[in-house]
Amino acid sequence: MGARNADSSAKGSRSKLITLKINGQKTTVTVPVRRTLVDLLRDNLRMTGTKRGCDEGTCGSCTVLLGSRPVYSCMLLAVNADGQDITTIEGVFQNQEALALGRAFASTYASQCGYCTPGFIMSAYALLRQNPDPSERDVRFALSGNLCRCTGYSKIVGAVLATAQGLKEGQSR
Amino acid sequence: MKGFTYLEAASAKEAVDILEELKGQAKILAGGIDLLYLMKKGVGPKYLVDIKGIKEMSSIMVDGDVLRIGALATLSDIASSSDVRRELSMLSDAASRVASPQIRNVATVGGNLLQNVWCWYLRNGYPCWRNEGRGCPAASGENSTYFSIFGGRFCVAAQPSDLAPVLVACDASAMIVGPKGTRAQHLQSLLSGSAAEDGKGPPPTFASNELLYEIEVPRLKKGTRTAFCKASVRESWDFALASVSVAACFEGGVVTDARIVLGGVSTYPYRAVEAEEAIIGKQLGKETIKSASRLGVVKAKPLQMNSYKVMLTEGLIYKALTSIADDQATGRS
Ligand SMILES: Cc1cc2nc3c(=O)[nH]c(=O)nc-3n(C[C@H](O)[C@H](O)[C@H](O)COP(=O)(O)OP(=O)(O)OC[C@H]3O[C@@H](n4cnc5c(N)ncnc54)[C@H](O)[C@@H]3O)c2cc1C
Ligand code: FES
Ligand code: FES
């Protein structure tokens, strides 16, 4: 094959045109390849419900759903979300589970300063979608990638369990 | 975040061609968890080659006598795979305790094995030899947590992967694609590269123009029992201060073969050979377990701030062997 010029075939790019489906809505943007998804959401698309806390994968406040799975949007390049379904806190309340979670968080003081709340709602919603009848252990495990500096967690775990219970009763009624 | 140029590879061959052309300036991008963390601190390559488009690299399957795990399988894929749970429950256990759910949904097994070390100095951009500089500040600095108790030639940070010792305990091999084709290398020798050599540079066994394609794990022999134990400061989101992975084969109540591999305490997955020898040919009674646990750390030479990990590791070996002995006694599988 001989030595090929590095510039000719392996040029690569510094920005890319991507298409995301965010909360059901198709969005096409050109992003610098080094932009993370949380920066794209907040700084370019002005969707500031998703919070940027630590920006290094250690707090969970930036959690969004990629497909049905919760991920840290600060640890994902926007180009790696190309072609995928993304759900953020702005869109999740279209679903009854999330709405019930939001109400339970508000009424039981599971949200205090509120900075961690969007991330917790996303993780809890992903859990309830996958397992509508979780044990306390399941809830703690599913929320183990989210930090809260205010509540001490008990109220959050309680809110998720109460939501699951409420949804179950609602169904059997 | 440090800037870079982005390339995508649609096949293993294309990825290797690109790596070859860019001669050491490029790195593979898998889940990106480790790369992004470092790039945000200014540590990173000029080019990233995204391989997530190579779909066949995410599969997990039983194939005759081996379990094949594609390098792009995520830690969540591994934790939830029924094949892995049935064939190798300690790998499911280890995978489901890595980091946090959000990280496991993105991080891949290949990236987990090849991630950089979790040294405070490196992670804050200090120019040690791993970051275009020289020396190892941790050797005489803050080395209380994720550092070796078994020495280190030019870097004392521990191999951070929780999956590495588990896979080494099962004698797994890496299938590696390079410019000259595919080769297999035992994971143990692949990951020992950085520790064993002359102290002048990064791991020599994994070349910058190679791609980790998949992990091949021999299926456990009949009568094999396994256990994984990990000690960390926090339940989740935390690396092992020490971990122990055991695969022990029994015949008529006697151990006929055993591999005991320590994680988080050495610059590579450390086979505690003395402990293995202490249980082979014996029944796993309390006294045998006790002396094997002591022998497992007999070669320890802790650093200034981590001698507590010697006792911790001894205790973990004890715990892992005891759980295997209990399973054996009750016939639990
Ligand atoms: C907060 C936090 C907590 C953590 N806790 C733990 C823990 O408890 N236990 C644990 O084991 N890990 C832990 N980790 C580490 C985490 O598991 C790894 O960062 C992750 O698995 C890396 O996988 P990735 O696919 O994202 O790799 P990437 O970041 O994409 O790649 C990592 C490295 O491997 C190379 N690479 C990746 N795939 C290939 C391939 N197929 N061929 C050749 N080279 C390749 C890349 O070039 C890069 O150098 C933690 C990380 C964080 C941020
Ligand atoms: S901002 Fe992403 S995990 Fe903290
Ligand atoms: S409510 Fe303040 S951090 Fe959780």
Coordinates of C-alpha atoms and ligand atoms in Angstrom, one line a residue:
Chain A
M1 CA 0.0 0.0 0.0
G2 CA 2.9 2.3 0.7
A3 CA 2.9 5.3 3.0
R4 CA -0.2 7.3 2.5
N5 CA -0.3 11.0 3.4
A6 CA -2.0 11.4 6.8
D7 CA -3.7 14.5 5.5
S8 CA -5.3 12.9 2.5
S9 CA -7.3 10.0 3.8
A10 CA -7.5 10.4 7.6
K11 CA -8.5 14.1 7.8
G12 CA -11.3 13.9 10.1
S13 CA -13.4 16.9 11.3
R14 CA -13.7 19.5 14.0
S15 CA -17.4 19.9 13.7
K16 CA -20.3 17.8 12.5
L17 CA -23.9 18.1 11.4
I18 CA -26.1 15.9 13.7
T19 CA -29.7 15.2 14.1
L20 CA -31.2 14.4 17.5
K21 CA -34.7 13.7 18.5
I22 CA -35.1 15.6 21.7
N23 CA -38.3 15.1 23.6
G24 CA -39.9 13.8 20.4
Q25 CA -38.8 16.8 18.3
K26 CA -36.3 16.5 15.5
T27 CA -33.4 18.9 15.9
T28 CA -30.6 19.3 13.4
V29 CA -27.5 21.3 14.4
T30 CA -23.8 21.6 13.5
V31 CA -21.7 21.1 16.6
P32 CA -18.0 21.3 17.3
V33 CA -16.9 17.7 17.9
R34 CA -15.7 18.5 21.4
R35 CA -19.0 19.9 22.6
T36 CA -20.7 17.7 25.3
L37 CA -24.4 17.0 25.2
V38 CA -25.1 19.0 28.3
D39 CA -23.4 22.1 26.8
L40 CA -25.3 21.6 23.6
L41 CA -28.6 21.4 25.5
R42 CA -28.0 24.3 27.8
D43 CA -25.8 26.7 25.9
N44 CA -27.0 26.2 22.3
L45 CA -30.5 25.0 22.6
R46 CA -31.3 27.0 25.8
M47 CA -32.8 24.0 27.4
T48 CA -31.5 24.8 30.9
G49 CA -33.6 22.3 32.9
T50 CA -30.7 19.8 32.7
K51 CA -28.2 21.0 35.2
R52 CA -24.4 21.1 34.9
G53 CA -22.9 20.4 38.3
C54 CA -19.5 18.7 38.5
D55 CA -19.1 18.4 34.7
E56 CA -17.0 15.2 35.3
G57 CA -19.4 12.3 35.8
T58 CA -19.6 12.5 39.6
C59 CA -22.9 14.1 40.6
G60 CA -25.8 13.1 38.3
S61 CA -27.4 16.5 37.9
C62 CA -27.0 16.4 34.1
T63 CA -28.8 13.0 33.7
V64 CA -30.9 12.6 30.6
L65 CA -32.2 9.5 28.8
L66 CA -30.5 8.2 25.8
G67 CA -33.2 5.9 24.4
S68 CA -34.5 4.4 27.7
R69 CA -31.2 4.5 29.6
P70 CA -30.1 7.3 31.9
V71 CA -26.7 8.8 31.0
Y72 CA -24.6 11.7 32.1
S73 CA -24.9 14.3 29.4
C74 CA -21.6 15.9 30.6
M75 CA -19.7 12.7 29.8
L76 CA -21.2 12.3 26.3
L77 CA -20.0 14.1 23.2
A78 CA -23.0 15.6 21.4
V79 CA -21.8 13.8 18.2
N80 CA -22.3 10.5 20.0
A81 CA -25.9 11.3 20.5
D82 CA -26.4 11.7 16.7
G83 CA -29.5 9.9 15.5
Q84 CA -30.7 9.0 19.0
D85 CA -33.8 9.7 21.1
I86 CA -33.1 12.0 24.0
T87 CA -35.5 12.8 26.8
T88 CA -34.7 15.7 29.1
I89 CA -36.6 17.1 32.1
E90 CA -38.4 19.5 29.8
G91 CA -40.1 16.7 28.0
V92 CA -40.4 13.9 30.5
F93 CA -43.5 15.3 32.1
Q94 CA -45.5 14.2 29.1
N95 CA -45.5 10.8 30.8
Q96 CA -47.8 10.1 33.8
E97 CA -45.0 8.3 35.8
A98 CA -42.8 11.4 35.6
L99 CA -45.7 13.7 36.5
A100 CA -46.5 11.7 39.5
L101 CA -42.9 11.7 40.5
G102 CA -42.7 15.5 40.2
R103 CA -45.8 15.9 42.4
A104 CA -44.4 13.5 45.0
F105 CA -41.0 15.2 45.1
A106 CA -42.7 18.6 45.6
S107 CA -45.2 17.5 48.2
T108 CA -42.8 15.5 50.4
Y109 CA -39.8 17.9 50.4
A110 CA -37.8 15.5 48.3
S111 CA -36.6 18.6 46.5
Q112 CA -35.1 21.4 48.6
C113 CA -32.6 23.6 46.7
G114 CA -33.7 21.7 43.7
Y115 CA -30.5 21.6 41.8
C116 CA -30.3 17.8 41.8
T117 CA -34.0 17.3 41.2
P118 CA -34.1 17.1 37.4
G119 CA -31.4 14.4 37.5
F120 CA -33.2 12.4 40.2
I121 CA -36.4 12.6 38.3
M122 CA -34.8 11.2 35.1
S123 CA -33.1 8.3 36.9
A124 CA -36.3 7.5 38.9
Y125 CA -38.4 7.7 35.8
A126 CA -36.1 5.3 33.9
L127 CA -36.4 2.9 36.9
L128 CA -40.2 3.0 37.0
R129 CA -40.5 2.5 33.3
Q130 CA -38.4 -0.6 33.6
N131 CA -39.6 -1.8 37.0
P132 CA -43.0 -0.4 38.1
D133 CA -42.8 -2.2 41.5
P134 CA -39.3 -1.6 42.8
S135 CA -38.1 -2.5 46.3
E136 CA -36.4 0.2 48.4
R137 CA -33.1 -1.5 47.5
D138 CA -33.9 -1.3 43.8
V139 CA -34.7 2.4 44.2
R140 CA -31.4 3.1 46.1
F141 CA -29.5 1.2 43.5
A142 CA -31.1 3.0 40.6
L143 CA -30.4 6.4 42.2
S144 CA -26.9 5.6 43.2
G145 CA -25.5 7.7 40.4
N146 CA -27.2 10.9 41.7
L147 CA -26.0 13.1 44.5
C148 CA -28.1 15.4 46.7
R149 CA -26.5 17.8 49.2
C150 CA -29.7 18.8 50.9
T151 CA -32.3 16.2 51.5
G152 CA -30.3 13.3 53.0
Y153 CA -31.9 11.0 50.4
S154 CA -34.6 9.4 52.6
K155 CA -37.3 11.8 51.3
I156 CA -36.2 11.1 47.7
V157 CA -36.3 7.3 48.1
G158 CA -39.7 7.7 49.9
A159 CA -41.1 9.9 47.1
V160 CA -40.1 7.3 44.4
L161 CA -41.6 4.4 46.4
A162 CA -44.8 6.4 47.1
T163 CA -45.1 7.2 43.4
A164 CA -44.8 3.5 42.4
Q165 CA -47.4 2.6 45.0
G166 CA -49.7 5.4 43.9
L167 CA -49.4 4.4 40.2
K168 CA -50.1 0.7 41.1
E169 CA -53.2 1.6 43.1
G170 CA -54.3 3.9 40.3
Q171 CA -54.2 1.1 37.9
S172 CA -56.0 -1.5 40.0
R173 CA -58.8 1.0 40.7
Chain B
M1 CA -12.0 20.6 27.0
K2 CA -8.9 19.9 25.0
G3 CA -9.6 20.1 21.2
F4 CA -9.3 17.2 18.9
T5 CA -10.1 16.0 15.4
Y6 CA -12.8 13.4 15.1
L7 CA -12.8 10.4 12.8
E8 CA -15.2 7.5 12.5
A9 CA -14.4 4.0 11.6
A10 CA -17.0 1.6 10.2
S11 CA -14.9 -1.5 10.5
A12 CA -12.1 -2.8 12.6
K13 CA -9.8 -2.7 9.6
E14 CA -10.7 0.9 8.9
A15 CA -10.0 1.8 12.5
V16 CA -6.6 0.2 12.4
D17 CA -5.7 1.8 9.0
I18 CA -6.5 5.2 10.5
L19 CA -4.5 4.5 13.7
E20 CA -1.6 3.4 11.5
E21 CA -1.7 6.5 9.4
L22 CA -1.8 8.8 12.4
K23 CA 1.2 7.2 14.0
G24 CA 0.6 7.4 17.7
Q25 CA -1.3 10.7 17.6
A26 CA -4.7 9.0 17.7
K27 CA -6.7 7.1 20.2
I28 CA -9.8 4.9 20.0
L29 CA -13.0 6.5 21.3
A30 CA -15.3 3.9 22.8
G31 CA -17.7 5.1 25.6
G32 CA -15.5 8.1 26.1
I33 CA -15.9 8.2 29.9
D34 CA -12.2 7.9 30.6
L35 CA -11.1 10.0 27.7
L36 CA -13.5 12.9 28.4
Y37 CA -12.6 13.0 32.0
L38 CA -9.0 13.4 31.1
M39 CA -9.5 15.7 28.1
K40 CA -11.4 18.1 30.4
K41 CA -8.2 18.3 32.4
G42 CA -6.1 19.0 29.3
V43 CA -4.8 15.4 28.9
G44 CA -5.6 13.8 25.6
P45 CA -4.7 12.9 22.0
K46 CA -4.9 15.0 18.9
Y47 CA -7.2 12.6 17.1
L48 CA -10.1 10.4 18.3
V49 CA -11.3 7.5 16.2
D50 CA -14.9 6.7 17.0
I51 CA -15.6 3.0 16.7
K52 CA -19.2 2.9 18.0
G53 CA -20.4 2.3 14.4
I54 CA -18.8 -1.2 14.4
K55 CA -22.0 -2.9 15.5
E56 CA -20.6 -6.5 15.7
M57 CA -18.2 -5.3 18.4
S58 CA -21.0 -5.0 21.0
S59 CA -22.2 -8.6 21.0
I60 CA -22.0 -11.0 23.9
M61 CA -22.3 -14.7 23.1
V62 CA -21.5 -18.3 24.1
D63 CA -19.5 -19.8 21.2
G64 CA -18.5 -23.5 21.9
D65 CA -16.1 -23.5 24.8
V66 CA -15.7 -19.8 25.1
L67 CA -17.8 -16.8 26.1
R68 CA -17.1 -13.9 23.7
I69 CA -17.6 -10.3 24.8
G70 CA -17.2 -7.6 22.2
A71 CA -15.0 -4.7 23.3
L72 CA -17.9 -2.3 22.8
A73 CA -20.3 -4.2 25.1
T74 CA -21.3 -1.8 27.8
L75 CA -20.9 -2.6 31.5
S76 CA -24.7 -2.5 31.7
D77 CA -24.9 -5.0 28.8
I78 CA -22.6 -7.3 30.8
A79 CA -24.4 -6.8 34.1
S80 CA -27.8 -7.7 32.5
S81 CA -26.7 -10.5 30.1
S82 CA -28.2 -13.8 31.1
D83 CA -25.3 -15.6 29.3
V84 CA -22.8 -13.8 31.5
R85 CA -24.9 -14.4 34.7
R86 CA -25.1 -18.1 33.9
E87 CA -21.6 -18.7 32.8
L88 CA -19.6 -16.3 35.0
S89 CA -21.7 -14.7 37.8
M90 CA -18.6 -13.0 39.3
L91 CA -18.3 -10.9 36.1
S92 CA -21.9 -9.8 36.4
D93 CA -21.3 -9.0 40.1
A94 CA -18.2 -7.0 39.3
A95 CA -19.7 -5.2 36.3
S96 CA -22.8 -4.2 38.3
R97 CA -20.7 -2.5 41.0
V98 CA -18.6 -0.3 38.7
A99 CA -19.1 3.4 39.0
S100 CA -22.8 4.3 38.7
P101 CA -25.8 3.3 36.5
Q102 CA -25.3 6.3 34.2
I103 CA -21.6 5.4 33.6
R104 CA -22.3 1.7 33.2
N105 CA -24.8 2.6 30.4
V106 CA -22.1 4.2 28.4
A107 CA -18.7 2.7 29.5
T108 CA -17.5 -0.3 27.5
V109 CA -15.5 -3.3 28.6
G110 CA -12.7 -2.4 26.3
G111 CA -12.4 1.1 27.7
N112 CA -12.7 -0.3 31.2
L113 CA -9.7 -2.6 30.7
L114 CA -7.6 0.1 29.0
Q115 CA -8.6 3.1 31.0
N116 CA -5.8 5.2 32.4
V117 CA -4.9 5.1 36.1
W118 CA -6.8 7.0 38.8
C119 CA -3.9 9.0 40.2
W120 CA -4.7 12.4 41.7
Y121 CA -1.6 13.9 40.0
L122 CA -2.4 12.6 36.5
R123 CA -6.1 13.4 36.8
N124 CA -5.2 17.0 37.5
G125 CA -2.9 17.3 34.6
Y126 CA 0.4 16.9 36.3
P127 CA 3.2 16.1 33.8
C128 CA 4.3 12.7 34.9
W129 CA 5.5 10.2 32.5
R130 CA 2.0 9.2 31.6
N131 CA 1.4 12.8 30.5
E132 CA 4.3 13.8 28.4
G133 CA 6.5 14.5 31.4
R134 CA 8.7 12.6 33.8
G135 CA 8.7 10.8 37.1
C136 CA 5.9 9.7 39.4
P137 CA 4.9 12.2 42.1
A138 CA 2.7 9.7 43.8
A139 CA 5.6 7.4 44.7
S140 CA 6.6 9.9 47.5
G141 CA 3.4 11.9 47.6
E142 CA -0.3 11.3 48.3
N143 CA -0.7 7.6 47.7
S144 CA -3.2 6.4 50.3
T145 CA -6.0 5.2 48.0
Y146 CA -5.8 3.8 44.5
F147 CA -2.1 2.8 44.6
S148 CA 0.0 -0.3 44.6
I149 CA 1.1 -2.3 47.6
F150 CA 3.2 -4.5 45.4
G151 CA 5.6 -1.9 44.1
G152 CA 5.8 -0.4 40.6
R153 CA 8.8 0.4 38.4
F154 CA 7.9 3.9 37.1
C155 CA 4.3 4.5 38.2
V156 CA 2.8 3.3 41.5
A157 CA -0.9 3.8 40.6
A158 CA -3.0 0.6 40.7
Q159 CA -4.6 -0.9 37.6
P160 CA -8.1 0.6 38.2
S161 CA -10.4 -1.8 36.3
D162 CA -12.7 -4.0 38.4
L163 CA -13.2 -6.3 35.5
A164 CA -9.5 -7.0 34.8
P165 CA -8.8 -9.2 37.8
V166 CA -12.1 -11.1 37.3
L167 CA -11.2 -11.8 33.7
V168 CA -7.6 -12.8 34.5
A169 CA -8.9 -15.2 37.2
C170 CA -10.8 -16.9 34.3
D171 CA -7.7 -16.9 32.1
A172 CA -9.3 -14.7 29.5
S173 CA -7.6 -13.5 26.3
A174 CA -7.8 -10.4 24.3
M175 CA -8.4 -10.6 20.6
I176 CA -6.4 -7.7 19.1
V177 CA -6.6 -6.5 15.5
G178 CA -3.5 -4.8 14.1
P179 CA -2.0 -3.9 10.8
K180 CA -0.8 -7.5 10.4
G181 CA -4.1 -9.1 11.3
T182 CA -5.6 -10.5 14.4
R183 CA -3.7 -11.9 17.4
A184 CA -4.6 -13.3 20.8
Q185 CA -2.9 -12.3 24.0
H186 CA -3.6 -13.4 27.5
L187 CA -5.2 -10.5 29.3
Q188 CA -2.8 -11.1 32.2
S189 CA 0.3 -10.4 30.0
L190 CA -1.4 -7.6 28.1
L191 CA -2.2 -5.7 31.3
S192 CA 1.2 -6.5 33.0
G193 CA 3.1 -4.7 30.2
S194 CA 3.3 -1.4 32.0
A195 CA 4.6 -2.9 35.2
A196 CA 7.2 -5.3 34.0
E197 CA 9.3 -3.4 31.6
D198 CA 12.3 -1.2 32.0
G199 CA 10.6 1.9 33.4
K200 CA 11.2 4.1 30.4
G201 CA 7.7 4.4 28.9
P202 CA 4.1 3.4 28.5
P203 CA 2.9 -0.2 28.2
P204 CA 4.8 -1.9 25.3
T205 CA 2.3 -4.7 24.7
F206 CA -0.6 -2.7 23.3
A207 CA 0.6 -0.8 20.3
S208 CA -0.9 2.5 19.3
N209 CA -2.0 1.1 16.0
E210 CA -4.0 -1.8 17.5
L211 CA -7.6 -2.3 18.3
L212 CA -9.0 -4.4 21.1
Y213 CA -11.7 -6.4 19.3
E214 CA -13.1 -8.7 21.9
I215 CA -12.5 -10.7 25.0
E216 CA -12.5 -14.4 24.9
V217 CA -13.3 -16.2 28.2
P218 CA -12.9 -20.0 28.4
R219 CA -16.1 -21.4 29.9
L220 CA -15.5 -22.6 33.5
K221 CA -14.6 -26.2 34.0
K222 CA -17.3 -28.3 35.8
G223 CA -16.9 -28.0 39.5
T224 CA -15.5 -24.5 39.4
R225 CA -16.7 -22.0 42.0
T226 CA -16.1 -18.3 41.8
A227 CA -16.3 -15.2 44.1
F228 CA -15.7 -11.5 43.7
C229 CA -15.2 -9.2 46.7
K230 CA -14.5 -5.5 46.5
A231 CA -13.7 -3.0 49.2
S232 CA -14.3 0.7 48.5
V233 CA -15.0 3.8 50.6
R234 CA -18.4 4.2 49.1
E235 CA -20.9 1.5 47.9
S236 CA -21.2 3.0 44.5
W237 CA -19.2 5.4 42.3
D238 CA -15.9 4.3 43.8
F239 CA -12.9 2.3 42.7
A240 CA -11.6 -0.7 44.6
L241 CA -9.2 0.0 47.4
A242 CA -8.7 -3.7 47.0
S243 CA -10.6 -6.5 45.2
V244 CA -10.3 -10.3 45.1
S245 CA -11.4 -12.6 42.3
V246 CA -11.3 -16.3 42.8
A247 CA -11.9 -19.2 40.5
A248 CA -11.4 -22.5 42.2
C249 CA -12.1 -26.0 40.8
F250 CA -13.1 -28.8 43.2
E251 CA -13.1 -32.5 42.8
G252 CA -14.5 -34.5 45.7
G253 CA -14.3 -31.6 48.0
V254 CA -10.6 -31.0 47.3
V255 CA -9.3 -27.9 45.4
T256 CA -7.6 -29.1 42.2
D257 CA -6.9 -25.8 40.5
A258 CA -7.2 -22.2 41.6
R259 CA -6.6 -18.7 40.5
I260 CA -6.7 -15.9 43.0
V261 CA -6.3 -12.4 41.5
L262 CA -6.0 -9.2 43.4
G263 CA -7.3 -5.8 42.0
G264 CA -6.6 -2.3 43.1
V265 CA -3.4 -3.2 44.9
S266 CA -0.9 -3.6 42.1
T267 CA 0.0 -1.9 38.8
Y268 CA -1.5 -5.0 37.1
P269 CA -4.0 -7.7 38.0
Y270 CA -1.9 -9.5 40.6
R271 CA -2.0 -13.3 40.8
A272 CA -1.5 -14.3 44.4
V273 CA 0.4 -17.4 43.5
E274 CA 1.4 -18.2 47.1
A275 CA -2.3 -18.2 48.2
E276 CA -3.2 -20.4 45.2
E277 CA -0.6 -22.9 46.1
A278 CA -1.8 -22.9 49.7
I279 CA -5.3 -24.2 48.8
I280 CA -4.5 -26.5 45.8
G281 CA -4.7 -30.1 46.9
K282 CA -6.6 -29.2 50.1
Q283 CA -10.1 -29.0 51.4
L284 CA -11.1 -25.4 52.1
G285 CA -11.1 -25.5 55.9
K286 CA -10.9 -22.4 58.1
E287 CA -7.2 -22.9 58.9
T288 CA -6.3 -23.4 55.2
I289 CA -8.2 -20.2 54.3
K290 CA -6.5 -18.3 57.0
S291 CA -3.0 -19.2 56.0
A292 CA -3.7 -18.8 52.3
S293 CA -5.0 -15.3 53.0
R294 CA -1.8 -14.4 54.9
L295 CA 0.3 -15.8 52.1
G296 CA -1.6 -13.8 49.5
V297 CA 0.0 -10.6 50.8
V298 CA 3.3 -12.1 51.8
K299 CA 5.1 -10.1 49.1
A300 CA 3.5 -6.8 49.9
K301 CA 5.7 -3.7 50.1
P302 CA 3.3 -0.9 50.8
L303 CA 3.9 2.8 50.2
Q304 CA 4.2 5.4 52.9
M305 CA 0.4 5.9 53.2
N306 CA -1.2 2.6 52.2
S307 CA 0.0 -0.1 54.6
Y308 CA -3.6 -0.5 55.8
K309 CA -4.4 -2.0 52.4
V310 CA -2.3 -5.1 53.2
M311 CA -4.6 -6.1 56.0
L312 CA -7.6 -5.1 54.0
T313 CA -6.5 -7.4 51.2
E314 CA -5.8 -10.3 53.5
G315 CA -9.3 -9.9 54.9
L316 CA -10.9 -9.8 51.5
I317 CA -9.1 -13.0 50.4
Y318 CA -10.4 -14.6 53.6
K319 CA -13.9 -13.4 52.8
A320 CA -13.8 -14.6 49.1
L321 CA -12.4 -18.0 50.0
T322 CA -14.9 -18.4 52.8
S323 CA -17.8 -17.7 50.5
I324 CA -16.5 -20.3 48.1
A325 CA -16.1 -22.8 50.9
D326 CA -19.7 -22.1 52.1
D327 CA -21.0 -22.6 48.6
Q328 CA -19.1 -25.8 48.3
A329 CA -20.4 -27.1 51.6
T330 CA -24.0 -26.3 50.9
G331 CA -23.7 -27.4 47.2
R332 CA -25.0 -24.0 46.1
S333 CA -24.1 -23.1 42.6
Ligands
LIG1 C1 -16.8 8.7 38.7 C2 -16.2 7.4 38.1 C3 -16.2 6.2 38.8 C4 -15.6 5.1 38.3 N1 -15.7 3.9 39.1 C5 -15.1 2.8 38.6 C6 -15.1 1.6 39.3 O1 -15.6 1.5 40.5 N2 -14.6 0.5 38.8 C7 -14.0 0.5 37.5 O2 -13.6 -0.6 37.1 N3 -14.0 1.6 36.8 C8 -14.6 2.7 37.3 N4 -14.6 3.9 36.5 C9 -13.9 3.9 35.2 C10 -14.8 3.6 34.1 O3 -15.3 2.3 34.3 C11 -14.1 3.7 32.8 O4 -13.8 5.1 32.6 C12 -14.9 3.2 31.6 O5 -15.1 1.9 31.7 C13 -14.1 3.5 30.4 O6 -14.8 2.9 29.3 P1 -15.1 3.8 28.0 O7 -15.7 2.9 27.0 O8 -15.9 5.0 28.3 O9 -13.6 4.1 27.5 P2 -13.0 5.3 26.7 O10 -12.9 6.5 27.6 O11 -13.7 5.4 25.4 O12 -11.6 4.7 26.5 C14 -10.6 4.5 27.5 C15 -9.3 4.1 27.0 O13 -9.3 2.9 26.3 C16 -8.9 3.0 24.9 N5 -9.9 2.1 24.2 C17 -11.2 1.9 24.5 N6 -11.7 0.9 23.8 C18 -10.7 0.5 23.0 C19 -10.5 -0.6 22.0 N7 -11.6 -1.3 21.7 N8 -9.3 -0.8 21.4 C20 -8.3 0.0 21.8 N9 -8.3 1.0 22.7 C21 -9.5 1.2 23.3 C22 -9.2 4.5 24.6 O14 -8.4 4.9 23.5 C23 -8.8 5.1 25.9 O15 -7.4 5.3 26.0 C24 -15.1 5.1 37.0 C25 -15.1 6.2 36.3 C26 -15.7 7.4 36.8 C27 -15.7 8.6 35.9
FES2 S1 -22.6 17.4 35.7 FE1 -22.6 15.5 34.8 S2 -22.4 14.2 36.4 FE2 -22.1 16.1 37.4
FES3 S1 -32.2 19.3 46.8 FE1 -30.4 20.5 47.0 S2 -28.9 19.1 46.1 FE2 -30.7 17.9 46.2

